[in-house]
Short mmCIF file of C-alpha atoms in Angstrom, two decimals:
data_model
loop_
_atom_site.label_atom_id
_atom_site.label_comp_id
_atom_site.label_asym_id
_atom_site.label_seq_id
_atom_site.Cartn_x
_atom_site.Cartn_y
_atom_site.Cartn_z
CA UNK A 175 -12.65 -0.45 -10.97
CA UNK A 176 -10.10 1.90 -9.48
CA UNK A 177 -7.53 0.73 -6.99
CA UNK A 178 -6.46 2.58 -3.83
CA UNK A 179 -3.39 1.48 -1.89
CA UNK A 180 -1.90 2.63 1.40
CA UNK A 181 1.81 2.09 2.04
CA UNK A 182 4.38 2.79 4.73
CA UNK A 183 7.25 4.25 2.74
CA UNK A 184 10.46 3.44 4.58
CA UNK A 185 13.38 5.77 5.14
CA UNK A 186 15.83 5.52 2.23
CA UNK A 187 13.26 4.59 -0.44
CA UNK A 188 12.35 6.93 -3.31
CA UNK A 189 8.69 7.69 -4.08
CA UNK A 190 9.15 6.76 -7.75
CA UNK A 191 8.60 3.66 -9.86
CA UNK A 192 11.47 3.73 -12.36
CA UNK A 193 14.88 2.27 -11.56
CA UNK A 194 17.21 4.57 -9.65
CA UNK A 195 20.68 4.90 -11.26
CA UNK A 196 22.25 4.96 -7.78
CA UNK A 197 20.59 1.68 -6.85
CA UNK A 198 18.37 3.10 -4.13
CA UNK A 199 15.04 1.48 -3.29
CA UNK A 200 11.91 2.60 -5.15
CA UNK A 201 8.18 1.85 -5.12
CA UNK A 202 8.90 -0.92 -7.61
CA UNK A 203 11.35 -2.42 -5.13
CA UNK A 204 8.44 -2.62 -2.67
CA UNK A 205 6.37 -4.45 -5.29
CA UNK A 206 3.85 -1.67 -5.82
CA UNK A 207 2.34 -1.83 -9.34
CA UNK A 208 3.55 0.87 -11.74
CA UNK A 209 -0.07 1.70 -12.61
CA UNK A 210 -0.52 3.27 -9.16
CA UNK A 211 0.66 6.85 -8.69
CA UNK A 212 1.42 8.48 -5.33
CA UNK A 213 -0.81 11.30 -4.06
CA UNK A 214 2.13 13.43 -2.99
CA UNK A 215 5.64 12.09 -2.65
CA UNK A 216 7.82 11.71 0.41
CA UNK A 217 11.53 12.58 0.33
CA UNK A 218 14.19 9.88 0.40
CA UNK A 219 14.89 10.59 4.07
CA UNK A 220 11.23 10.87 5.09
CA UNK A 221 8.88 8.00 5.87
CA UNK A 222 5.28 7.15 6.53
CA UNK A 223 1.92 7.21 4.78
CA UNK A 224 1.91 7.04 1.02
CA UNK A 225 -1.43 6.83 -0.77
CA UNK A 226 -1.39 5.47 -4.33
CA UNK A 227 -4.15 5.10 -6.89
CA UNK A 228 -4.99 4.83 -10.58
CA UNK A 229 -8.00 7.13 -10.08
CA UNK A 230 -6.83 10.26 -11.88
CA UNK A 231 -9.66 12.54 -10.73
CA UNK A 232 -9.17 11.73 -7.06
CA UNK A 233 -5.39 12.00 -7.46
CA UNK A 234 -5.80 15.49 -8.93
CA UNK A 235 -8.01 16.68 -6.09
CA UNK A 236 -5.61 15.27 -3.48
CA UNK A 237 -2.53 16.92 -4.95
CA UNK A 238 -3.74 20.23 -6.41
CA UNK A 239 -3.04 23.10 -3.97
CA UNK A 240 -6.49 24.62 -4.61
CA UNK A 241 -8.20 21.90 -2.54
CA UNK A 242 -5.92 22.31 0.52
CA UNK A 243 -6.20 18.77 1.82
CA UNK A 244 -4.42 18.46 5.15
CA UNK A 245 -1.34 16.31 5.69
CA UNK A 246 -0.18 15.47 9.21
CA UNK A 247 3.45 14.82 10.15
CA UNK A 248 5.27 13.74 13.27
CA UNK A 249 8.52 15.68 13.25
CA UNK A 250 11.57 15.22 15.46
CA UNK A 251 13.62 18.42 15.60
CA UNK A 252 16.86 19.38 17.24
CA UNK A 253 16.55 21.52 20.33
CA UNK A 254 13.54 22.89 22.21
CA UNK A 255 11.54 25.33 20.07
CA UNK A 256 10.63 28.51 21.91
CA UNK A 257 7.13 29.97 21.97
CA UNK A 258 8.32 32.47 19.37
CA UNK A 259 9.61 29.74 17.05
CA UNK A 260 6.34 27.81 17.37
CA UNK A 261 4.36 30.97 16.62
CA UNK A 262 6.45 31.52 13.48
CA UNK A 263 5.76 27.98 12.28
CA UNK A 264 2.04 28.42 12.89
CA UNK A 265 1.83 31.81 11.18
CA UNK A 266 4.04 30.90 8.21
CA UNK A 267 7.73 31.26 7.43
CA UNK A 268 9.51 32.67 4.41
CA UNK A 269 10.86 29.98 2.04
CA UNK A 270 12.53 31.15 -1.17
CA UNK A 271 10.63 34.41 -1.18
CA UNK A 272 7.21 32.91 -0.44
CA UNK A 273 5.51 32.63 2.92
CA UNK A 274 4.06 29.26 3.84
CA UNK A 275 0.38 29.00 4.67
CA UNK A 276 -0.61 28.88 8.35
CA UNK A 277 -0.02 25.45 9.90
CA UNK A 278 -1.19 23.62 13.00
CA UNK A 279 1.82 22.95 15.24
CA UNK A 280 1.71 21.07 18.53
CA UNK A 281 4.51 20.01 20.88
CA UNK A 282 4.17 16.35 21.86
CA UNK A 283 4.79 15.57 25.51
CA UNK A 284 6.20 12.10 24.90
CA UNK A 285 7.76 10.03 22.15
CA UNK A 286 5.15 8.76 19.65
CA UNK A 287 4.72 5.05 18.93
CA UNK A 288 6.75 4.54 15.75
CA UNK A 289 8.89 1.78 14.22
CA UNK A 290 12.62 1.93 15.02
CA UNK A 291 14.63 4.38 12.94
CA UNK A 292 17.49 2.86 10.88
CA UNK A 293 19.95 5.63 11.78
CA UNK A 294 21.38 6.87 15.06
CA UNK A 295 19.28 9.74 16.41
CA UNK A 296 20.33 12.42 18.91
CA UNK A 297 19.42 11.74 22.52
CA UNK A 298 15.85 12.63 23.57
CA UNK A 299 17.25 15.33 25.84
CA UNK A 300 18.45 17.20 22.75
CA UNK A 301 15.31 16.86 20.61
CA UNK A 302 11.58 17.66 20.54
CA UNK A 303 8.68 15.90 18.82
CA UNK A 304 6.17 18.11 17.00
CA UNK A 305 2.90 17.35 15.24
CA UNK A 306 2.60 19.58 12.17
CA UNK A 307 -0.47 19.79 9.92
CA UNK A 308 0.02 21.42 6.51
CA UNK A 309 -2.54 22.37 3.87
CA UNK A 310 -0.08 22.83 1.04
CA UNK A 311 2.77 20.75 -0.33
CA UNK A 312 6.05 22.36 -1.32
CA UNK A 313 9.27 20.45 -1.82
CA UNK A 314 10.85 19.52 1.53
CA UNK A 315 8.52 22.03 3.15
CA UNK A 316 8.53 20.70 6.72
CA UNK A 317 12.32 20.47 6.82
CA UNK A 318 12.69 23.98 5.42
CA UNK A 319 10.15 25.37 7.88
CA UNK A 320 11.80 23.92 10.97
CA UNK A 321 15.24 24.82 9.66
CA UNK A 322 14.11 28.41 9.12
CA UNK A 323 13.32 28.78 12.83
CA UNK A 324 16.59 27.18 13.91
CA UNK A 325 15.46 23.62 14.62
CA UNK A 326 16.55 21.18 11.88
CA UNK A 327 14.40 18.10 11.32
CA UNK A 328 16.09 14.79 12.12
CA UNK A 329 13.10 12.45 11.59
CA UNK A 330 9.90 13.05 9.65
CA UNK A 331 6.92 10.68 9.45
CA UNK A 332 3.69 11.42 7.58
CA UNK A 333 0.85 9.87 9.57
CA UNK A 334 -2.31 11.19 7.90
CA UNK A 335 -3.77 12.61 4.70
CA UNK A 336 -7.04 14.25 5.67
CA UNK A 337 -8.80 11.75 7.95
CA UNK A 338 -7.00 8.77 6.43
CA UNK A 339 -4.39 7.68 8.96
CA UNK A 340 -1.35 5.41 8.81
CA UNK A 341 -2.40 2.02 10.23
CA UNK A 342 -0.55 1.09 13.41
CA UNK A 343 -0.05 -2.47 12.16
CA UNK A 344 1.54 -1.47 8.83
CA UNK A 345 5.33 -1.86 9.03
CA UNK A 346 7.85 0.09 6.92
CA UNK A 347 7.85 -1.37 3.41
CA UNK A 348 4.40 -2.93 3.74
CA UNK A 349 1.38 -1.90 1.69
CA UNK A 350 -2.18 -3.02 1.12
CA UNK A 351 -5.43 -2.04 -0.52
CA UNK A 352 -7.64 0.35 1.43
CA UNK A 353 -10.40 -1.28 3.42
CA UNK A 354 -13.99 -0.36 2.59
CA UNK A 355 -14.10 1.93 5.65
CA UNK A 356 -10.82 3.67 4.74
CA UNK A 357 -11.96 4.16 1.16
CA UNK A 358 -15.23 5.68 2.30
CA UNK A 359 -13.34 8.12 4.55
CA UNK A 360 -11.00 9.06 1.71
CA UNK A 361 -13.71 9.62 -0.89
CA UNK A 362 -15.90 11.55 1.56
CA UNK A 363 -12.94 13.90 2.16
CA UNK A 364 -12.07 14.27 -1.51
CA UNK A 365 -15.60 14.38 -2.91
CA UNK A 366 -17.81 16.19 -0.35
CA UNK A 367 -21.57 15.97 -0.71
CA UNK A 368 -21.22 12.92 -2.94
CA UNK A 369 -20.40 14.92 -6.06
CA UNK A 370 -18.81 11.86 -7.63
CA UNK A 371 -19.59 8.16 -7.67
CA UNK A 372 -18.34 5.99 -4.84
CA UNK A 373 -15.26 3.88 -5.44
CA UNK A 374 -15.14 0.15 -4.95
CA UNK A 375 -12.16 -1.36 -3.13
CA UNK A 376 -10.44 -4.46 -4.30
CA UNK A 377 -10.08 -7.31 -1.85
CA UNK A 378 -7.88 -6.22 1.06
CA UNK A 379 -4.45 -7.82 0.89
CA UNK A 380 -1.16 -7.05 2.60
CA UNK A 381 2.24 -6.98 0.93
CA UNK A 382 5.77 -6.64 2.24
#
């Protein structure tokens, strides 16, 4: 029986299991079993939804660029992006000689409901919240995209992978097994038309 876990990776924690020589927090620090591998990492200074599993086939389909599964981020950037900057983000920007795929980019009118950030942030008057949906996963892609159009990222939270969303009641550092409903949503996204057997969730438990 495969296991599927959803976690809120906090700011300042690495998306790895082995011990960090600099003493920074890791997935092992959070108590996540080493048998579970993340479906796409988050940077040290990023936070939010981390999906982990020991189901190698599903992990492959979630992470291989061919399948183009969407990932949704709430992104706080410095300044007020112009219509031109937003159009660039949507169309794709040049990063190390390669243009990013088109992205969905939306300006949020208010501050999203998120846990407090552990660092001092610029005042709201100097920043803008964006919702960005990507269908590829390059290293530090969101930060490089916003930086390329002149608006550095100061906070980045992944809130969805496909239709699987970060639970509102999951605090930074907490994790739990997917519920039966969440697992069904995940497998329907990853295996359309039922081309693979259904998974079976373990009993839902919460950890922190």
